[in-house]
Amino acid sequence: MAYKFDMSPNPASLDSPVVRERILNYGSNTPLTGVFTYHPQHYQRLAPCLVILNAGVVRKSGPNNLNAFLARQIAQRGLGVFRFDFAGVGDSPNRQDGLPLRDGVLRDVTESLDELEAVVGARRFVLVGLCSGADNGLRAARIEADRVIGLAMMDPTVFRTRKWLLVKLAKRLAALDFWKSVLKLRHSRIRALHDPLLGGPASAKSGTPTVEKPELYTVGLKERDEIEVCLREVRERGVALCFAFTGSWAELYNYRTQLYDVYPALGLEKDVELLYYPASSHTFAFHEHRRALASDLLRWLDRFPVAEAAPDS
Amino acid sequence: MLPLFFGTTGRELYGVFHAAVSLGHAGRGVVFCNPLPHEAITAHRAYRLLADSLARERIHCLRFDYLAIGDSAGESQDMNVAAHVEDISAAIDELKAFSGVRAVYLVGMRIGALLALQAAKSRDDVAGVIAWEPVLHGPAYRNELIAEASPSSPGYWDIGGLAIAEHNLDTVGALELPGVLQGVNCPVGLIVSRHHPEFDAIQPMIERGELRCRSEIVDDALPWKADSIIGAAPIPAHATSVIKSWLTSSI
């Protein structure tokens, strides 16, 4: 069966705006479900296949259909794009293989790549993930570096720098509301003492209830050293990296080149694609932001040439 | 679970069919009607678990995404709440054709409950509707959504991280449960949690018999209301039990 999806015309796309989507059910121990998107006339089997990972516990269509949107936009350029649900997320049942979630996520990626190799003949893959999906993508790229050639991470785990603090402070001082508050004497010394940005103790005693996050949020990467090791390793193994940060991540990331300062020893500025969308929400909720993201990802994907077919393929 | 696409070319809807497990299904099927997308993300798990549970009771189930939402065709900016009733109708047709069930029930949460009732009015083959935590007053709901939203692109509101067009909020604002219930000829079951934001208004209406439907008050946490950080809600065990009970007997 084939399904056509009428898409709004995209000036950057191929002549026909029509892509097709097929559902794949697979998995050796745990049933997994995904959707493969491709262009029936322009699909390049030897081009890298994109695999979009779940963002947290949001199902495969992504927040506000972001994953479905990216899949359809990118498929118009002739690439195959696959989005799937990790076991226990969306429409994939809970794990049945007894693996801990941290390992299970990696198994699910491996089985997805195996399935795509078997069904659509893909041999090289680019992983794409938002938030925890980005962190899981990095872990997966590390173990699948033989066939993963690219990794795009949107709002991954990242760390503040000294310059982040200065930028934050400068923005606060430049904000009219701040000075209005000062004039109204609402910024008392006591308040300042309790403001972590101004050097006071953090608001840990504020009584705000702590929320336990689902496990899928926490199986990714948390430590800077661990992430640095992963990044170093995947780069050395030839995985091209693309980072994208949004304005919603400003409490962690608030200037374009912060990534380079977080990992100065890696020299990421030499070969990493760094995208910054200060006006965008974390989930690229608005059309102009997701269109910009899709356009930038397509430009980055141009770096991957279509592989030559083997004589017997 | 069997994911599938159905509907007409260019307007395919993504659905997941939960087949009744034992030989000889009960001849009943259930179509699940989603709330607005920012609530559907959270309600998804409750729907999935309920559908699994009903399938074990020999009841076929079909969950699906409205057009331009989730994995269905179309872009999110094209979402049109006014057209969701047509999608519900397509899902009913698909479930009947696919599984052979004769009696189709609709389970709808929040605004999905009101849309399910509208769909039931437009057809003569809906055996019953379960309105799960329905929106009571659309205008109040619209105002509540806007109060929590931030405007961004012209004509759109950022609601829970999702861009929802103004005209959809207008559609929502024109719906009210008492009015939508009028003219529904099939049995209707109403499930409301004590934590429902309009509980104080709904409870007296139930007690006075104004809503003219079977009802059950439950203690569940709100199945569509997740913590904004974790994106998940507790499983509504009480409501799930009630729905199973109603559907395995009849509403």
Coordinates of N, CA and C in Angstrom, one line a residue, chain A residues 63-282:
Chain A
P63 N 6.6 16.8 19.0 CA 5.8 17.9 19.6 C 5.3 18.8 18.5
N64 N 4.0 19.0 18.5 CA 3.3 19.8 17.5 C 3.7 19.3 16.1
N65 N 3.8 18.0 15.9 CA 4.1 17.3 14.6 C 5.4 17.7 14.1
L66 N 6.4 18.1 14.9 CA 7.7 18.6 14.4 C 8.4 17.4 13.6
N67 N 8.4 16.2 14.2 CA 9.1 15.1 13.5 C 8.4 14.8 12.2
A68 N 7.1 14.8 12.1 CA 6.4 14.5 10.9 C 6.7 15.6 9.9
F69 N 6.7 16.8 10.3 CA 7.0 18.0 9.4 C 8.4 17.8 8.8
L70 N 9.4 17.6 9.7 CA 10.8 17.5 9.2 C 10.9 16.3 8.2
A71 N 10.2 15.2 8.6 CA 10.3 14.0 7.7 C 9.8 14.3 6.3
R72 N 8.7 15.0 6.3 CA 8.1 15.3 5.0 C 8.8 16.3 4.2
Q73 N 9.4 17.3 4.9 CA 10.2 18.3 4.2 C 11.4 17.7 3.6
I74 N 12.1 16.9 4.4 CA 13.4 16.3 4.0 C 13.2 15.3 2.9
A75 N 12.1 14.5 3.1 CA 11.8 13.5 2.1 C 11.6 14.1 0.7
Q76 N 11.1 15.3 0.6 CA 10.9 15.9 -0.7 C 12.2 16.1 -1.4
R77 N 13.3 16.1 -0.7 CA 14.6 16.2 -1.3 C 15.2 14.9 -1.8
G78 N 14.4 13.8 -1.6 CA 14.9 12.5 -2.1 C 15.5 11.6 -1.0
L79 N 15.5 12.1 0.2 CA 16.1 11.3 1.3 C 14.9 10.5 1.9
G80 N 15.3 9.3 2.4 CA 14.3 8.6 3.2 C 14.4 9.0 4.7
V81 N 13.3 9.2 5.3 CA 13.3 9.6 6.7 C 12.4 8.7 7.5
F82 N 12.9 8.2 8.7 CA 12.1 7.3 9.5 C 12.0 7.9 10.9
R83 N 10.7 7.8 11.4 CA 10.5 8.2 12.8 C 9.8 7.1 13.4
F84 N 10.2 6.8 14.6 CA 9.7 5.6 15.3 C 9.5 5.9 16.8
D85 N 8.8 5.0 17.5 CA 8.6 5.1 18.9 C 9.5 4.1 19.6
F86 N 10.3 4.6 20.6 CA 11.0 3.7 21.5 C 10.0 2.8 22.2
A87 N 10.4 1.6 22.6 CA 9.5 0.7 23.4 C 9.0 1.5 24.6
G88 N 7.6 1.4 24.7 CA 7.0 2.1 25.9 C 6.6 3.5 25.6
V89 N 6.9 4.0 24.4 CA 6.5 5.4 24.1 C 5.6 5.3 22.9
G90 N 4.6 6.2 22.9 CA 3.7 6.3 21.7 C 3.0 5.0 21.4
D91 N 3.2 4.5 20.2 CA 2.5 3.3 19.8 C 3.4 2.0 19.8
S92 N 4.5 2.1 20.4 CA 5.3 0.9 20.6 C 5.0 0.4 22.1
P93 N 4.7 -0.9 22.2 CA 4.4 -1.5 23.5 C 5.6 -1.4 24.4
N94 N 5.4 -1.7 25.7 CA 6.5 -1.7 26.7 C 7.5 -2.7 26.3
R95 N 8.7 -2.5 26.9 CA 9.8 -3.5 26.7 C 9.4 -4.9 27.1
Q96 N 9.8 -5.9 26.3 CA 9.5 -7.2 26.6 C 10.8 -8.0 26.7
D97 N 11.9 -7.4 26.5 CA 13.2 -8.1 26.5 C 13.9 -8.0 27.9
G98 N 13.4 -7.3 28.8 CA 14.0 -7.2 30.1 C 15.2 -6.3 30.2
L99 N 15.5 -5.6 29.1 CA 16.7 -4.7 29.1 C 16.4 -3.5 30.0
P100 N 17.4 -3.0 30.7 CA 17.2 -1.7 31.4 C 17.0 -0.7 30.3
L101 N 16.3 0.4 30.6 CA 15.9 1.4 29.6 C 17.1 2.0 28.9
R102 N 18.1 2.2 29.7 CA 19.3 2.9 29.1 C 19.9 2.0 28.0
D103 N 19.9 0.7 28.2 CA 20.4 -0.2 27.1 C 19.3 -0.4 26.1
G104 N 18.0 -0.4 26.5 CA 16.9 -0.7 25.6 C 16.8 0.3 24.5
V105 N 17.0 1.6 24.9 CA 17.0 2.7 23.9 C 18.0 2.4 22.8
L106 N 19.2 2.0 23.1 CA 20.2 1.7 22.1 C 19.8 0.5 21.3
R107 N 19.2 -0.5 21.9 CA 18.8 -1.7 21.2 C 17.7 -1.3 20.2
D108 N 16.8 -0.4 20.6 CA 15.8 0.0 19.7 C 16.3 0.8 18.5
V109 N 17.4 1.6 18.7 CA 18.0 2.3 17.5 C 18.6 1.2 16.6
T110 N 19.3 0.3 17.2 CA 20.0 -0.7 16.4 C 19.0 -1.5 15.6
E111 N 17.9 -1.9 16.2 CA 16.9 -2.7 15.5 C 16.2 -1.8 14.4
S112 N 16.1 -0.6 14.6 CA 15.5 0.3 13.6 C 16.4 0.4 12.4
L113 N 17.7 0.6 12.6 CA 18.7 0.7 11.5 C 18.7 -0.7 10.8
D114 N 18.7 -1.8 11.5 CA 18.6 -3.1 10.9 C 17.4 -3.2 10.0
E115 N 16.3 -2.8 10.5 CA 15.0 -2.9 9.7 C 15.1 -2.0 8.4
L116 N 15.7 -0.8 8.6 CA 15.8 0.0 7.4 C 16.8 -0.5 6.4
E117 N 17.8 -1.2 6.9 CA 18.7 -1.8 5.9 C 18.0 -2.9 5.2
A118 N 17.2 -3.7 5.9 CA 16.5 -4.8 5.3 C 15.4 -4.4 4.4
V119 N 14.6 -3.4 4.7 CA 13.4 -3.1 4.0 C 13.6 -2.1 2.9
V120 N 14.4 -1.0 3.2 CA 14.6 0.0 2.2 C 16.0 0.1 1.6
G121 N 16.8 -0.8 2.1 CA 18.2 -0.8 1.6 C 19.1 0.3 2.0
A122 N 18.7 1.0 3.1 CA 19.6 2.1 3.5 C 20.9 1.5 4.1
R123 N 22.0 2.1 3.9 CA 23.3 1.6 4.5 C 23.9 2.7 5.4
R124 N 23.6 3.9 5.2 CA 24.2 5.0 6.0 C 23.1 5.8 6.6
F125 N 23.3 6.3 7.8 CA 22.2 6.9 8.6 C 22.6 8.2 9.2
V126 N 21.7 9.1 9.3 CA 21.9 10.3 10.1 C 20.8 10.3 11.2
L127 N 21.2 10.4 12.4 CA 20.3 10.5 13.6 C 19.9 11.9 13.9
V128 N 18.7 12.1 14.2 CA 18.2 13.4 14.5 C 17.4 13.3 15.8
G129 N 17.6 14.3 16.8 CA 16.9 14.2 18.0 C 16.8 15.6 18.7
L130 N 15.7 15.7 19.4 CA 15.4 17.0 20.1 C 15.5 16.6 21.6
C131 N 16.2 17.4 22.4 CA 16.2 17.3 23.8 C 16.8 15.9 24.2
S132 N 16.0 15.1 25.0 CA 16.6 13.8 25.3 C 16.8 13.0 24.1
G133 N 16.1 13.2 23.0 CA 16.3 12.5 21.8 C 17.7 12.8 21.2
A134 N 18.2 14.0 21.5 CA 19.5 14.4 21.0 C 20.6 13.6 21.8
D135 N 20.3 13.6 23.2 CA 21.3 12.9 24.0 C 21.3 11.4 23.7
N136 N 20.1 10.8 23.5 CA 20.1 9.4 23.1 C 20.7 9.2 21.7
G137 N 20.6 10.2 20.8 CA 21.2 10.1 19.5 C 22.7 10.0 19.6
L138 N 23.3 10.8 20.6 CA 24.7 10.8 20.7 C 25.2 9.4 21.2
R139 N 24.5 8.9 22.2 CA 24.8 7.6 22.7 C 24.7 6.5 21.6
A140 N 23.7 6.6 20.8 CA 23.5 5.6 19.8 C 24.5 5.8 18.7
A141 N 24.9 7.0 18.3 CA 25.9 7.2 17.3 C 27.2 6.6 17.7
R142 N 27.5 6.6 19.0 CA 28.7 6.1 19.5 C 28.8 4.6 19.3
I143 N 27.7 3.9 19.4 CA 27.8 2.4 19.2 C 27.5 2.0 17.8
E144 N 26.9 3.0 17.0 CA 26.6 2.7 15.6 C 27.4 3.5 14.7
A145 N 28.6 3.9 15.1 CA 29.4 4.8 14.2 C 29.8 4.2 12.9
D146 N 29.7 2.9 12.8 CA 30.0 2.2 11.5 C 29.0 2.6 10.4
R147 N 27.8 2.8 10.8 CA 26.8 3.1 9.8 C 26.1 4.5 10.0
V148 N 26.3 5.1 11.2 CA 25.8 6.4 11.4 C 26.9 7.4 11.0
I149 N 26.5 8.3 10.0 CA 27.5 9.2 9.5 C 27.2 10.6 9.9
G150 N 26.1 10.9 10.5 CA 25.8 12.2 10.9 C 24.8 12.2 12.1
L151 N 24.9 13.3 12.9 CA 24.0 13.4 14.1 C 23.6 14.8 14.2
A152 N 22.3 15.1 14.2 CA 21.8 16.4 14.4 C 21.1 16.5 15.8
M153 N 21.6 17.4 16.6 CA 21.1 17.4 18.0 C 20.4 18.8 18.2
M154 N 19.1 18.8 18.5 CA 18.4 20.1 18.8 C 18.3 20.2 20.3
D155 N 18.7 21.3 20.9 CA 18.6 21.5 22.3 C 19.0 20.3 23.1
P156 N 20.3 19.8 22.9 CA 20.7 18.7 23.7 C 21.2 19.2 25.1
T157 N 21.5 18.3 26.0 CA 22.1 18.7 27.3 C 23.3 19.5 27.0
V158 N 23.4 20.7 27.7 CA 24.5 21.6 27.5 C 24.7 22.3 28.9
F159 N 25.8 23.0 29.0 CA 26.2 23.5 30.3 C 26.5 25.0 30.1
R160 N 26.3 25.7 31.3 CA 26.5 27.1 31.3 C 28.0 27.4 31.3
T161 N 28.3 28.6 30.9 CA 29.7 29.0 30.9 C 29.8 30.4 31.6
R162 N 31.0 30.9 31.9 CA 31.1 32.2 32.5 C 30.5 33.3 31.7
K163 N 30.7 33.2 30.4 CA 30.1 34.2 29.5 C 28.6 34.1 29.5
W164 N 28.0 32.9 29.7 CA 26.6 32.7 29.8 C 26.0 33.6 30.9
L165 N 26.8 33.6 32.0 CA 26.3 34.4 33.2 C 26.4 35.9 32.9
L166 N 27.4 36.3 32.2 CA 27.6 37.7 31.8 C 26.5 38.1 30.9
V167 N 26.2 37.3 29.9 CA 25.1 37.6 28.9 C 23.8 37.7 29.7
K168 N 23.6 36.8 30.6 CA 22.3 36.8 31.3 C 22.2 38.0 32.1
L169 N 23.3 38.4 32.8 CA 23.2 39.6 33.6 C 23.0 40.8 32.7
A170 N 23.7 40.9 31.6 CA 23.6 42.0 30.7 C 22.1 42.2 30.2
K171 N 21.5 41.0 29.9 CA 20.1 41.1 29.4 C 19.2 41.5 30.5
R172 N 19.5 41.1 31.7 CA 18.6 41.5 32.8 C 18.7 43.0 33.1
L173 N 19.9 43.5 33.0 CA 20.1 44.9 33.3 C 19.5 45.7 32.1
A174 N 19.5 45.2 31.0 CA 19.0 45.9 29.8 C 17.4 45.9 29.8
A175 N 16.9 45.0 30.6 CA 15.4 44.9 30.5 C 14.7 46.0 31.3
L176 N 13.7 46.6 30.6 CA 13.0 47.7 31.3 C 12.3 47.3 32.6
D177 N 11.8 46.1 32.5 CA 11.1 45.6 33.7 C 12.0 45.6 35.0
F178 N 13.3 45.3 34.7 CA 14.2 45.2 35.9 C 14.3 46.6 36.5
W179 N 14.4 47.6 35.7 CA 14.6 48.9 36.3 C 13.3 49.5 36.9
K180 N 12.2 49.0 36.3 CA 10.9 49.4 36.9 C 10.8 48.8 38.3
S181 N 11.3 47.5 38.4 CA 11.2 46.9 39.7 C 12.1 47.6 40.7
V182 N 13.3 48.1 40.2 CA 14.2 48.8 41.1 C 13.5 50.0 41.6
L183 N 12.9 50.8 40.7 CA 12.3 52.0 41.1 C 11.1 51.8 42.1
K184 N 10.5 50.6 42.0 CA 9.4 50.3 42.9 C 10.0 49.7 44.2
L185 N 11.3 49.7 44.3 CA 11.9 49.1 45.5 C 11.6 47.7 45.7
R186 N 11.2 47.0 44.7 CA 10.9 45.6 44.8 C 12.2 44.7 44.9
H187 N 13.3 45.3 44.4 CA 14.5 44.5 44.5 C 15.2 44.9 45.8
S188 N 14.8 44.4 46.8 CA 15.4 44.7 48.1 C 16.7 43.9 48.2
R189 N 17.5 44.2 49.2 CA 18.7 43.5 49.4 C 18.4 42.0 49.7
I190 N 17.4 41.9 50.5 CA 17.0 40.5 50.9 C 16.7 39.6 49.6
R191 N 15.9 40.2 48.7 CA 15.6 39.5 47.5 C 16.9 39.2 46.7
A192 N 17.8 40.1 46.6 CA 19.0 39.9 45.9 C 19.8 38.8 46.5
L193 N 19.8 38.7 47.8 CA 20.6 37.7 48.5 C 20.0 36.3 48.1
H194 N 18.8 36.2 47.8 CA 18.2 35.0 47.5 C 18.1 34.7 46.0
D195 N 18.7 35.6 45.2 CA 18.7 35.4 43.8 C 20.0 34.7 43.4
P196 N 19.9 33.5 42.9 CA 21.1 32.8 42.6 C 22.0 33.5 41.5
L197 N 21.3 34.3 40.6 CA 22.1 34.9 39.6 C 23.0 36.0 40.2
L198 N 22.5 36.6 41.3 CA 23.3 37.7 41.9 C 24.2 37.2 43.0
G199 N 24.3 35.9 43.1 CA 25.3 35.4 44.0 C 24.7 34.8 45.3
G200 N 23.4 35.0 45.5 CA 22.8 34.5 46.7 C 22.6 33.0 46.6
P201 N 22.1 32.4 47.7 CA 21.9 31.0 47.7 C 20.7 30.7 46.7
A202 N 20.8 29.5 46.1 CA 19.7 29.1 45.2 C 18.4 29.0 46.0
S203 N 17.3 29.0 45.2 CA 16.0 29.0 45.8 C 15.6 27.6 46.2
A204 N 16.5 26.8 46.7 CA 16.2 25.4 47.0 C 15.2 25.3 48.2
K205 N 15.2 26.4 49.0 CA 14.3 26.3 50.1 C 12.9 26.9 49.8
S206 N 12.7 27.1 48.5 CA 11.4 27.9 48.2 C 10.2 27.0 48.4
G207 N 10.4 25.7 48.6 CA 9.2 24.9 48.8 C 8.6 24.4 47.6
T208 N 9.2 24.7 46.4 CA 8.7 24.2 45.2 C 8.9 22.7 45.1
P209 N 7.8 22.0 44.9 CA 7.9 20.6 44.9 C 8.8 20.1 43.7
T210 N 9.6 19.1 44.0 CA 10.4 18.5 42.9 C 9.6 17.5 42.2
V211 N 9.8 17.4 40.9 CA 9.1 16.5 40.1 C 10.0 15.4 39.6
E212 N 9.6 14.2 39.7 CA 10.4 13.1 39.2 C 10.1 13.0 37.7
K213 N 11.2 13.0 37.0 CA 11.0 12.9 35.5 C 10.9 11.4 35.1
P214 N 10.1 11.1 34.0 CA 10.1 9.8 33.6 C 11.5 9.3 33.2
E215 N 11.7 8.0 33.3 CA 13.1 7.5 33.2 C 13.7 7.8 31.8
L216 N 12.8 7.9 30.8 CA 13.4 8.2 29.5 C 14.1 9.5 29.4
Y217 N 13.7 10.4 30.3 CA 14.4 11.7 30.3 C 15.8 11.6 30.9
T218 N 16.0 10.6 31.7 CA 17.2 10.6 32.5 C 18.2 9.5 32.0
V219 N 17.9 8.8 31.0 CA 18.8 7.7 30.5 C 19.8 8.3 29.6
G220 N 19.7 9.5 29.2 CA 20.6 10.1 28.3 C 22.0 10.4 28.9
L221 N 22.5 11.6 28.7 CA 23.8 12.0 29.1 C 23.7 13.2 30.1
K222 N 24.3 13.2 31.2 CA 24.2 14.2 32.2 C 25.5 14.9 32.5
E223 N 26.6 14.2 32.4 CA 27.9 14.8 32.8 C 28.6 15.3 31.7
R224 N 29.2 16.5 31.9 CA 30.0 17.2 30.8 C 31.1 16.3 30.3
D225 N 31.8 15.7 31.2 CA 33.0 14.8 30.8 C 32.5 13.7 30.0
E226 N 31.4 13.1 30.4 CA 30.9 11.9 29.6 C 30.5 12.4 28.2
I227 N 29.8 13.5 28.1 CA 29.4 14.0 26.8 C 30.6 14.3 25.9
E228 N 31.6 14.9 26.6 CA 32.8 15.3 25.8 C 33.5 14.1 25.3
V229 N 33.6 13.0 26.0 CA 34.2 11.8 25.6 C 33.4 11.2 24.4
C230 N 32.1 11.3 24.5 CA 31.2 10.8 23.4 C 31.4 11.6 22.1
L231 N 31.4 12.9 22.3 CA 31.6 13.8 21.1 C 32.9 13.6 20.5
R232 N 34.0 13.4 21.3 CA 35.3 13.2 20.7 C 35.3 11.9 19.9
E233 N 34.7 10.9 20.5 CA 34.8 9.6 19.9 C 34.0 9.5 18.6
V234 N 32.8 10.1 18.6 CA 32.0 10.0 17.4 C 32.7 10.8 16.2
R235 N 33.3 11.9 16.6 CA 33.9 12.8 15.6 C 35.1 12.0 15.0
E236 N 35.9 11.4 15.9 CA 37.1 10.6 15.4 C 36.7 9.5 14.5
R237 N 35.4 9.0 14.7 CA 35.0 7.9 13.9 C 34.2 8.4 12.7
G238 N 34.3 9.7 12.5 CA 33.8 10.2 11.2 C 32.3 10.7 11.2
V239 N 31.7 10.8 12.4 CA 30.3 11.2 12.4 C 30.3 12.7 12.4
A240 N 29.6 13.3 11.4 CA 29.4 14.7 11.3 C 28.4 15.2 12.3
L241 N 28.6 16.3 12.9 CA 27.8 16.8 14.0 C 27.1 18.1 13.6
C242 N 25.8 18.2 13.9 CA 25.1 19.5 13.8 C 24.4 19.7 15.1
F243 N 24.6 20.9 15.6 CA 23.9 21.3 16.9 C 22.9 22.4 16.6
A244 N 21.8 22.4 17.2 CA 20.8 23.5 17.1 C 20.3 23.9 18.5
F245 N 20.3 25.2 18.8 CA 19.8 25.6 20.1 C 18.8 26.7 19.9
T246 N 17.8 26.7 20.8 CA 16.7 27.6 20.7 C 16.7 28.6 21.8
G247 N 15.9 29.7 21.7 CA 15.8 30.7 22.7 C 15.2 30.1 24.0
S248 N 14.4 29.0 23.8 CA 13.8 28.4 25.0 C 14.8 27.8 25.9
W249 N 16.0 27.5 25.4 CA 17.1 26.9 26.1 C 18.0 28.0 26.8
A250 N 17.4 29.2 26.9 CA 18.3 30.3 27.3 C 18.8 30.2 28.7
E251 N 18.0 29.5 29.5 CA 18.5 29.3 30.9 C 19.8 28.4 30.9
L252 N 20.1 27.8 29.8 CA 21.3 27.0 29.7 C 22.2 27.5 28.6
Y253 N 21.6 28.1 27.6 CA 22.4 28.4 26.4 C 21.9 29.8 25.9
N254 N 22.7 30.8 26.0 CA 22.1 32.1 25.6 C 23.0 33.0 24.7
Y255 N 24.0 32.4 24.1 CA 24.7 33.1 23.0 C 25.2 32.1 21.9
R256 N 25.3 32.5 20.7 CA 25.4 31.6 19.6 C 26.5 30.6 19.8
T257 N 27.7 31.1 20.1 CA 28.9 30.2 20.1 C 29.2 29.6 21.5
Q258 N 28.2 29.5 22.3 CA 28.5 29.0 23.7 C 29.0 27.6 23.6
L259 N 28.5 26.8 22.6 CA 28.9 25.4 22.5 C 30.5 25.3 22.5
Y260 N 31.1 26.2 21.7 CA 32.5 26.1 21.6 C 33.2 26.3 23.0
D261 N 32.6 27.2 23.8 CA 33.2 27.5 25.1 C 32.9 26.4 26.1
V262 N 31.9 25.6 25.9 CA 31.6 24.5 26.8 C 32.6 23.4 26.6
Y263 N 33.0 23.1 25.4 CA 34.0 22.1 25.1 C 35.2 22.7 24.4
P264 N 36.0 23.5 25.0 CA 37.1 24.2 24.3 C 38.1 23.2 23.8
A265 N 38.3 22.1 24.5 CA 39.3 21.2 24.0 C 39.0 20.4 22.8
L266 N 37.7 20.4 22.4 CA 37.3 19.7 21.2 C 37.5 20.4 19.9
G267 N 37.6 21.7 20.0 CA 37.7 22.5 18.8 C 36.5 22.3 17.8
L268 N 35.3 22.4 18.4 CA 34.2 22.1 17.6 C 33.9 23.1 16.5
E269 N 34.5 24.3 16.6 CA 34.3 25.3 15.6 C 34.9 25.0 14.3
K270 N 35.8 24.0 14.3 CA 36.4 23.6 13.0 C 35.5 22.9 12.0
D271 N 34.6 22.1 12.5 CA 33.8 21.3 11.6 C 32.4 21.0 12.0
V272 N 32.0 21.6 13.1 CA 30.6 21.3 13.5 C 29.6 22.4 13.0
E273 N 28.5 22.0 12.5 CA 27.4 22.9 12.1 C 26.7 23.4 13.4
L274 N 26.7 24.7 13.6 CA 26.1 25.2 14.8 C 24.9 26.2 14.4
L275 N 23.7 25.8 14.7 CA 22.6 26.6 14.4 C 22.0 27.2 15.7
Y276 N 21.5 28.4 15.6 CA 21.0 29.1 16.7 C 19.7 29.8 16.4
Y277 N 18.6 29.6 17.1 CA 17.3 30.2 16.8 C 16.8 30.9 18.1
P278 N 17.3 32.0 18.4 CA 17.0 32.7 19.6 C 15.5 33.0 19.8
A279 N 14.8 33.1 18.7 CA 13.3 33.5 18.8 C 12.4 32.3 18.8
S280 N 13.0 31.1 18.7 CA 12.2 29.9 18.6 C 11.9 29.3 19.9
S281 N 10.8 28.6 20.0 CA 10.5 27.8 21.2 C 11.3 26.5 21.1
H282 N 11.3 25.8 22.2 CA 12.1 24.5 22.3 C 11.6 23.5 21.3

